[in-house]
mmCIF file of C-alpha atoms in Angstrom:
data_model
loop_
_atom_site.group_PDB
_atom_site.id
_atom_site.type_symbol
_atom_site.label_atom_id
_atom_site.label_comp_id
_atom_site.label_asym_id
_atom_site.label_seq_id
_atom_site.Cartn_x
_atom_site.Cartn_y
_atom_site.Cartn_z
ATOM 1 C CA UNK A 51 -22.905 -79.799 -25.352
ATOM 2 C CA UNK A 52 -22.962 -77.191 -22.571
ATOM 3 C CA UNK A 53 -19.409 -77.060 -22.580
ATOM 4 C CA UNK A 54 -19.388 -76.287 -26.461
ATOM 5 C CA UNK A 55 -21.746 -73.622 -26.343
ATOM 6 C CA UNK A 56 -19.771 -71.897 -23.893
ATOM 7 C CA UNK A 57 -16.894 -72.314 -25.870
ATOM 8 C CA UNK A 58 -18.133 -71.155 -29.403
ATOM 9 C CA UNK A 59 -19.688 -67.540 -27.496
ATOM 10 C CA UNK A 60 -16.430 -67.323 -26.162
ATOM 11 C CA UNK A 61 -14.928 -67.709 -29.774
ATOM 12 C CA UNK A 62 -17.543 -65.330 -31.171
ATOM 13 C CA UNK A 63 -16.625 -62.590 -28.221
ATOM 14 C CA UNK A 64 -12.743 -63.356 -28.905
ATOM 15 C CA UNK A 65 -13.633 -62.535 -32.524
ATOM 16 C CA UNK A 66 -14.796 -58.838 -31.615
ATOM 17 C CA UNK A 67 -12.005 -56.968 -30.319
ATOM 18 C CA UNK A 68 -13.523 -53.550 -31.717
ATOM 19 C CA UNK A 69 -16.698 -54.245 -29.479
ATOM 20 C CA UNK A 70 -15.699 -56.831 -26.948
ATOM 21 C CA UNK A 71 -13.092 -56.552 -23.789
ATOM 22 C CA UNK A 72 -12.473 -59.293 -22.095
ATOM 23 C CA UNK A 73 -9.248 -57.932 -20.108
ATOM 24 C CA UNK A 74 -9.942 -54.577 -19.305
ATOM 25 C CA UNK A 75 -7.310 -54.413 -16.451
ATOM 26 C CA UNK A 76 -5.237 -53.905 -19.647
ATOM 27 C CA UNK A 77 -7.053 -51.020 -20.738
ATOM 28 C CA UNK A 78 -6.777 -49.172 -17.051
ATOM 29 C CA UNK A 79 -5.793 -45.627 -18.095
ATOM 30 C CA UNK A 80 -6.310 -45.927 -21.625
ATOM 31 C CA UNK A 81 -9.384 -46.005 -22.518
ATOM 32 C CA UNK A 82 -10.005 -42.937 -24.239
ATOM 33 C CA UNK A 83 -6.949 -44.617 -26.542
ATOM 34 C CA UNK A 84 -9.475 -47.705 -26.716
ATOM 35 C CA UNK A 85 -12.160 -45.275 -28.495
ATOM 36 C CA UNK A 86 -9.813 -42.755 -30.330
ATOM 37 C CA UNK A 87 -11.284 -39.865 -28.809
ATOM 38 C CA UNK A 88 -11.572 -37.471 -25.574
ATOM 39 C CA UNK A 89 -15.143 -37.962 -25.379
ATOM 40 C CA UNK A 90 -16.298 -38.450 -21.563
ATOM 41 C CA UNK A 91 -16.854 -42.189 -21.198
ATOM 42 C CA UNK A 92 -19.674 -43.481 -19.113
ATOM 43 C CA UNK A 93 -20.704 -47.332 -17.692
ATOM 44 C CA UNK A 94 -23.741 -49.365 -16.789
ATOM 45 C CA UNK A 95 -22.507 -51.679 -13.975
ATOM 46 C CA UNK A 96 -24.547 -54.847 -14.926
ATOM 47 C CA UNK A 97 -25.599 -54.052 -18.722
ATOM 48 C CA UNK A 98 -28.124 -57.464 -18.806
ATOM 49 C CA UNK A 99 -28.896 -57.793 -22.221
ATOM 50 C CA UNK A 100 -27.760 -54.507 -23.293
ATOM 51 C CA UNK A 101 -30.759 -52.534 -24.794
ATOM 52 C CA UNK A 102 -29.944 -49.738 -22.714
ATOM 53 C CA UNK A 103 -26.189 -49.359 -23.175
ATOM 54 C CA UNK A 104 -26.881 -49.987 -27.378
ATOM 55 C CA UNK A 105 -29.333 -47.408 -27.288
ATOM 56 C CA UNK A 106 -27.488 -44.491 -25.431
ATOM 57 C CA UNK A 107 -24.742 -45.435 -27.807
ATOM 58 C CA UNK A 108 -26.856 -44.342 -31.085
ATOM 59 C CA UNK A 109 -28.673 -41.454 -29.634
ATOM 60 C CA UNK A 110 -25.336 -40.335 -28.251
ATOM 61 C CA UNK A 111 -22.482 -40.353 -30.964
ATOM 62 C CA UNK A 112 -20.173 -37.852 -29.068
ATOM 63 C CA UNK A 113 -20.390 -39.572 -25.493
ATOM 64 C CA UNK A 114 -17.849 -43.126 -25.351
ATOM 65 C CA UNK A 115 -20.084 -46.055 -23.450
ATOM 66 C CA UNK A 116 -19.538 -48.872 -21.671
ATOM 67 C CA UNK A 117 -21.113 -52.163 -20.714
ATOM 68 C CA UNK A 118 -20.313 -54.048 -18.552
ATOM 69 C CA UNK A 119 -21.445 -57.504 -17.049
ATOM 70 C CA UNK A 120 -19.745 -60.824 -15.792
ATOM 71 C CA UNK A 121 -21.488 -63.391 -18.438
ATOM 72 C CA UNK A 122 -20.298 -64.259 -21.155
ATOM 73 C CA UNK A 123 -24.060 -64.763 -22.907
ATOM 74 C CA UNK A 124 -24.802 -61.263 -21.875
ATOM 75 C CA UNK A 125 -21.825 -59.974 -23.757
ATOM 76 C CA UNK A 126 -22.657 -61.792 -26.613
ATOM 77 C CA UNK A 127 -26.728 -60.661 -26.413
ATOM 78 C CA UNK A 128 -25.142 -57.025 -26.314
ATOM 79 C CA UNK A 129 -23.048 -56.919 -29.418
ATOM 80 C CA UNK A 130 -25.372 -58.036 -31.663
ATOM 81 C CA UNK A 131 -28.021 -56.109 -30.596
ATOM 82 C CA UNK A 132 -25.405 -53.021 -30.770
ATOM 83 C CA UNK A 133 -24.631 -53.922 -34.038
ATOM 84 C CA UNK A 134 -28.077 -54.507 -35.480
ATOM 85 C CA UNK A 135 -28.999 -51.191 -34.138
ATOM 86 C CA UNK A 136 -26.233 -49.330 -35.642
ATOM 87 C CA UNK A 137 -26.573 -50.901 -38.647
ATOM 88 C CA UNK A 138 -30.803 -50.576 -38.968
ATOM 89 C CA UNK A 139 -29.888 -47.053 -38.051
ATOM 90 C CA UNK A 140 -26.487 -45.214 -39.275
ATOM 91 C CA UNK A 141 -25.644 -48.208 -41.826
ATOM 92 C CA UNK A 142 -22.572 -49.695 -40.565
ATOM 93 C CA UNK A 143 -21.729 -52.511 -38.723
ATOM 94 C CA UNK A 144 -19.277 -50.793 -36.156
ATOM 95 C CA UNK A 145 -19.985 -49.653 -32.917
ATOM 96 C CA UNK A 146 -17.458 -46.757 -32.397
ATOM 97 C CA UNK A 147 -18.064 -45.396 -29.341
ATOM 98 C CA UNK A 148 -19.039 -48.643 -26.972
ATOM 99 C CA UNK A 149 -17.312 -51.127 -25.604
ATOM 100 C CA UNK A 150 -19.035 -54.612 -24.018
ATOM 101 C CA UNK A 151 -16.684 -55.176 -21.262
ATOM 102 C CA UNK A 152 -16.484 -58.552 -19.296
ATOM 103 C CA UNK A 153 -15.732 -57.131 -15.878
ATOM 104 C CA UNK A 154 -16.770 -57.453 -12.178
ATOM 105 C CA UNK A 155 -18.017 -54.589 -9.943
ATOM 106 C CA UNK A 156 -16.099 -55.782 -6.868
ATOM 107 C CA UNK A 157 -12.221 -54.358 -9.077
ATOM 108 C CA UNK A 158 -13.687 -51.770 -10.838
ATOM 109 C CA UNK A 159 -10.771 -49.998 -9.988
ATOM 110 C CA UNK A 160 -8.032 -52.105 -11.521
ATOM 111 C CA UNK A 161 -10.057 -51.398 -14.860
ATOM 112 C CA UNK A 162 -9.842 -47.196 -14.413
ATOM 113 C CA UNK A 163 -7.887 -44.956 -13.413
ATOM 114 C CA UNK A 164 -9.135 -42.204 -10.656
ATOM 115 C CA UNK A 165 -11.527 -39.630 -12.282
ATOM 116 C CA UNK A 166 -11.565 -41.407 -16.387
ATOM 117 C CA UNK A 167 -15.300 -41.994 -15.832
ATOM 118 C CA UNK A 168 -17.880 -39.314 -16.346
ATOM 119 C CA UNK A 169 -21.059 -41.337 -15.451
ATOM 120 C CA UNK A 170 -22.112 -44.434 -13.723
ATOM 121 C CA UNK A 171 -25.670 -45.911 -14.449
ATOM 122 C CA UNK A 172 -26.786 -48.590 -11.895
ATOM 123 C CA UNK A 173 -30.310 -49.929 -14.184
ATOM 124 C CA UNK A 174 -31.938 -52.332 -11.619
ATOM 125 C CA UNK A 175 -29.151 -54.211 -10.110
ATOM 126 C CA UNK A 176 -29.666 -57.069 -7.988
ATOM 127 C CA UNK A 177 -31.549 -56.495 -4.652
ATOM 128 C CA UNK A 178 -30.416 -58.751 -2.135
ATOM 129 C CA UNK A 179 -33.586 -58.556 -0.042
ATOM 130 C CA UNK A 180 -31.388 -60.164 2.770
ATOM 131 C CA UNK A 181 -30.257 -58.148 5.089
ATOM 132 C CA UNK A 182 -27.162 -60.002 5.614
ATOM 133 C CA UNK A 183 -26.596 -59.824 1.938
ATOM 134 C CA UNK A 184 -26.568 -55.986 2.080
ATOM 135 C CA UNK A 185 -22.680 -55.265 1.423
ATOM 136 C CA UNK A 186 -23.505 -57.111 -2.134
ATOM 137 C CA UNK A 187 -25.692 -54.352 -3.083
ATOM 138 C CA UNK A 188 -24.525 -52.091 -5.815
ATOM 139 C CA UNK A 189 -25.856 -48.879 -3.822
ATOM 140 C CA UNK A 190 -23.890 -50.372 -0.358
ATOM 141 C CA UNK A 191 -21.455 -47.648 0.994
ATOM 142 C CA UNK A 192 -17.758 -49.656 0.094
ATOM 143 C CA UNK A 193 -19.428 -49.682 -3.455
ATOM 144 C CA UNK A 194 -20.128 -46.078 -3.969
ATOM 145 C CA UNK A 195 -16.399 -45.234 -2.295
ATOM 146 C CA UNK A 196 -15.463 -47.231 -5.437
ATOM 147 C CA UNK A 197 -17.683 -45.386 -7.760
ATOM 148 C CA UNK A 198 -16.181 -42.012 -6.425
ATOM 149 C CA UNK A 199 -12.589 -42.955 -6.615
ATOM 150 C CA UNK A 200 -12.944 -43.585 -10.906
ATOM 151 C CA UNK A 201 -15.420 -40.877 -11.033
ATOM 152 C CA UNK A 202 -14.019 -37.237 -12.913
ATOM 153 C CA UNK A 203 -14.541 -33.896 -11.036
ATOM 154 C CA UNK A 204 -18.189 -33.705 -12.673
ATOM 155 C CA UNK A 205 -19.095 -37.348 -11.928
ATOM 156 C CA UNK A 206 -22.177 -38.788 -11.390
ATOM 157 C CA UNK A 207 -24.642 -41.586 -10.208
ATOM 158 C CA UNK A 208 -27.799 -42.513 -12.537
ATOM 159 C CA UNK A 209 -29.524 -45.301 -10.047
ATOM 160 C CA UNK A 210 -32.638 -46.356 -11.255
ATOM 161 C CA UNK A 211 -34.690 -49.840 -9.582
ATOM 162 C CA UNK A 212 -38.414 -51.466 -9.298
ATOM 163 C CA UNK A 213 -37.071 -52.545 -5.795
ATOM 164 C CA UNK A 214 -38.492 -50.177 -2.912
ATOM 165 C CA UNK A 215 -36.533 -51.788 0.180
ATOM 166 C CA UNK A 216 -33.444 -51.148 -2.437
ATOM 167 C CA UNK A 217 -34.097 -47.749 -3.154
ATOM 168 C CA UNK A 218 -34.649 -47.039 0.707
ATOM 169 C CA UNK A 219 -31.378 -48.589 1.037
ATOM 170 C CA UNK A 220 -29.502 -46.873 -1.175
ATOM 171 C CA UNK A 221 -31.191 -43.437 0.068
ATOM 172 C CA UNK A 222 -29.831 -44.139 2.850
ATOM 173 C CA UNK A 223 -26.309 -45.161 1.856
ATOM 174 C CA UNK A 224 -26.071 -42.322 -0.273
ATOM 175 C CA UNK A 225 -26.752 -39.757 2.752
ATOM 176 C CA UNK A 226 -24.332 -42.131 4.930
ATOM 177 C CA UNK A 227 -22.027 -40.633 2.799
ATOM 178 C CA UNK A 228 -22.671 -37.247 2.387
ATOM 179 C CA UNK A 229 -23.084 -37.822 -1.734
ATOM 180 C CA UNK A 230 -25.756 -35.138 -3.123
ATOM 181 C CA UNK A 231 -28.849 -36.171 -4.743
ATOM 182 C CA UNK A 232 -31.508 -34.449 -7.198
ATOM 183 C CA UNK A 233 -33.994 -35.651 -9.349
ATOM 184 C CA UNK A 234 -35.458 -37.670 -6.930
ATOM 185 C CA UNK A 235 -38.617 -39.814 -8.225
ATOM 186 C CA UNK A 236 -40.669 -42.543 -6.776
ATOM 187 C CA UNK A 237 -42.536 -43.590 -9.470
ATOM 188 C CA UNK A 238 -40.684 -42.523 -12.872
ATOM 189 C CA UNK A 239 -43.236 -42.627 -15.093
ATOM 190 C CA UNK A 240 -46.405 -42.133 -12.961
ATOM 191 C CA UNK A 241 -47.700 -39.505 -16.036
ATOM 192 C CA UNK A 242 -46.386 -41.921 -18.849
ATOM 193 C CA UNK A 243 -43.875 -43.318 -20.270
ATOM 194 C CA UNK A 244 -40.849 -40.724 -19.879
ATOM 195 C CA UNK A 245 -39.462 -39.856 -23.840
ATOM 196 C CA UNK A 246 -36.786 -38.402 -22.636
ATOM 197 C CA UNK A 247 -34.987 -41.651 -21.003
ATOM 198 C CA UNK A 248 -33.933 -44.592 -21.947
ATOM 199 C CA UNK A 249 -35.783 -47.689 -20.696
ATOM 200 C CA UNK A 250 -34.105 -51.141 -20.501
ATOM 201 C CA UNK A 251 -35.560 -54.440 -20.780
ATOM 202 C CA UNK A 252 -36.710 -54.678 -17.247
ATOM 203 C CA UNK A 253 -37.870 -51.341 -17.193
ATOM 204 C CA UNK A 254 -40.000 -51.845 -20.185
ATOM 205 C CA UNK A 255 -41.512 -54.868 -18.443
ATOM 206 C CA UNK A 256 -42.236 -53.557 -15.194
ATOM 207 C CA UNK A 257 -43.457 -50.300 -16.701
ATOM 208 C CA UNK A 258 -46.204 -52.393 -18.377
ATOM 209 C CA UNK A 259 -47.023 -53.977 -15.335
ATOM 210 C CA UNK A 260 -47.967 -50.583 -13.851
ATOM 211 C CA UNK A 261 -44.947 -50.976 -11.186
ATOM 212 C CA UNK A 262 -43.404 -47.525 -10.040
ATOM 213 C CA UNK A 263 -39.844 -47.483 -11.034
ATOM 214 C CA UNK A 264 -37.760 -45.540 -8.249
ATOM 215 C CA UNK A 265 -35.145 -43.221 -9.726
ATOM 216 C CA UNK A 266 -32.171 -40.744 -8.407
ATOM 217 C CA UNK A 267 -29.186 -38.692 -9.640
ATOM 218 C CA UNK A 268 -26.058 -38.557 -7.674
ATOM 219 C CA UNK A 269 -23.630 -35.504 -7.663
ATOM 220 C CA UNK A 270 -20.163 -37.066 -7.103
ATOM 221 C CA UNK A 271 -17.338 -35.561 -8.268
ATOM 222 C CA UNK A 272 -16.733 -32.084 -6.786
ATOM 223 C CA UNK A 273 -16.900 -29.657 -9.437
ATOM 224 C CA UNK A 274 -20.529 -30.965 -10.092
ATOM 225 C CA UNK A 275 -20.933 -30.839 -6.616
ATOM 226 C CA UNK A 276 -20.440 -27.043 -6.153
ATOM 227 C CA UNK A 277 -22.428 -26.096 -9.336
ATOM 228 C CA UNK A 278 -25.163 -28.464 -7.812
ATOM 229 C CA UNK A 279 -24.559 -25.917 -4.216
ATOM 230 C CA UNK A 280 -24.596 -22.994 -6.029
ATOM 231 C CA UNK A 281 -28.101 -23.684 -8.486
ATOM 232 C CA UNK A 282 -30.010 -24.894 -5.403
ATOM 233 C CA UNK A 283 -28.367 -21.524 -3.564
ATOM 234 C CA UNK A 284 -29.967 -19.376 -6.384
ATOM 235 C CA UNK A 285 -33.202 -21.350 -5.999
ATOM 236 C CA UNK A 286 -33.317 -20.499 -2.600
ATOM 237 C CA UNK A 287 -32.236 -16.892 -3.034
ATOM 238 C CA UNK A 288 -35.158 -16.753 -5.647
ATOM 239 C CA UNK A 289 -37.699 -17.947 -3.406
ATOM 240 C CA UNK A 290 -36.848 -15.768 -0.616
ATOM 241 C CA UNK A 291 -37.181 -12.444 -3.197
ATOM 242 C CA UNK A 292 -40.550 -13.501 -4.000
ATOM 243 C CA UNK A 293 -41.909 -14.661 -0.902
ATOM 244 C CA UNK A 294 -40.731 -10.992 0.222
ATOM 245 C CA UNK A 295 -42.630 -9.084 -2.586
ATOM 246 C CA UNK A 296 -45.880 -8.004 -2.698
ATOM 247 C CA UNK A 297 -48.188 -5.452 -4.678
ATOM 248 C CA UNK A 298 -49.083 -2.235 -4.074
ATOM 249 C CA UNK A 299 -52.512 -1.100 -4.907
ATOM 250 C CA UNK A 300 -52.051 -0.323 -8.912
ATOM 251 C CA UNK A 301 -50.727 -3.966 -8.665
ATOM 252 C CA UNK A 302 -46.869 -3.993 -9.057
ATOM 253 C CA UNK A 303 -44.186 -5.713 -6.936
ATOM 254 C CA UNK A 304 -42.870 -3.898 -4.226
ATOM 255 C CA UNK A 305 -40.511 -5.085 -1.391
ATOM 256 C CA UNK A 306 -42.071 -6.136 1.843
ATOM 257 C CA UNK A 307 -38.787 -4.761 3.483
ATOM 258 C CA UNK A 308 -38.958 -1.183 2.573
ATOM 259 C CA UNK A 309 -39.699 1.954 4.046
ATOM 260 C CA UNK A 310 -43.042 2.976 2.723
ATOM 261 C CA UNK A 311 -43.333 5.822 4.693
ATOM 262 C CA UNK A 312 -39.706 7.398 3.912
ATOM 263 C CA UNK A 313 -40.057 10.252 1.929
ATOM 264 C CA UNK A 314 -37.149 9.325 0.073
#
């Protein structure tokens, strides 16, 4: 019986070529041919169910997604929940721009070519509390070389995880590599329930546990990187003008540096 059930979700996914990859070594390249558009293209390494990947998908017409995961039962899970979303919520039973992709991690880069990804999201991969289990993590340093080589000149890392020895980890690994971070949180939602995020299944669940949920941005690719050097520059540059500024006694901003004895 187990054997059939494998086979007819196999049949169903075979069934969906619109929606479902099986073989994306095939695609390696072409991808924006896959979707019919130029429109950046993004991936969740390890989609689980796929509420989050369906979801950016519908609030995010002009932005190609991808899901991708190694079980067959996931894939299926994902496609018709993409599918019942679309259709609750723009009336049609296509997905245009997502594709459920049956793929490992570990050859990510027979499935892309060197800069045709815009975005990574990493949504609560799989710990390995071990320590000797540490070059399985998603965050571990021969992963994120992988992550760079298919990342564009503006690509980036979304990591998000309940797991605090993970996060440290990957904080770590991150910095082990010289990779730029921002947006770092330690508990995501410590004043509510963020609105302007998408949560997936686990999230939701830990959330209403009252468990922090760790979160960072990574600045890959190096035209992102730059703009990231230059804005915290500016931020610097702006700090340092007001620290040196102070009023004057009818109460306006003058500069600590300047002669206020000169007659000039």
């Amino acid at each position: 019986m187990r054997l059939r059930g494998r086979k007819n979700i196999r049949e169903s996914l075979e069934k969906q070529p619109d929606l479902v990859v099986l073989e994306p070594e095939k695609l390696k390249g072409r991808w924006h041919e896959f979707f019919g558009n130029d429109n950046p293209i993004r991936i969740e390494c390890g989609m689980g169910k796929g509420q989050f990947i369906s979801r950016m998908s519908a609030n995010n017409p002009d932005i190609n997604y991808i899901g991708m995961d190694i079980y067959d039962e996931l894939l299926r899970r994902g496609s018709e929940k993409a599918r019942a979303l679309w259709k609750s919520e723009k009336g049609v039973d296509e997905v245009p721009n997502l594709a459920l992709v049956r793929g490992n991690v570990e050859f990510l880069e027979k499935m892309f070519e060197p800069g045709e990804l815009e975005r990574i999201y990493l949504n609560f991969s799989d710990p390995w509390p071990k320590s000797k289990h540490g070059k399985r993590r998603l965050t571990h340093p021969r992963f994120l070389m992988k992550y760079k080589h298919v990342l564009s000149d503006i690509g980036e890392i979304h990591f998000k995880t309940d797991s605090l020895t993970l996060f440290e980890f990957s904080l770590n690994s991150f910095s082990d590599i010289e990779y730029q971070m921002r947006n770092i949180s330690l508990d995501l939602h410590r004043n509510g329930i963020r609105d302007d995020l998408v949560l997936t299944e686990y999230e939701a669940k830990f959330v209403g546990q009252g468990k922090p949920i760790y979160r960072l941005e990574a600045v890959i690719g190096e035209k992102i990187q730059q703009e990231h050097r230059t804005l915290v520059a500016e931020d610097l540059a702006e700090q340092a003008r007001r620290g040196n500024t102070r009023k004057n006694e009818s109460g306006e901003d003058i500069d600590s540096d300047s002669d206020l004895d000169s007659d000039e």
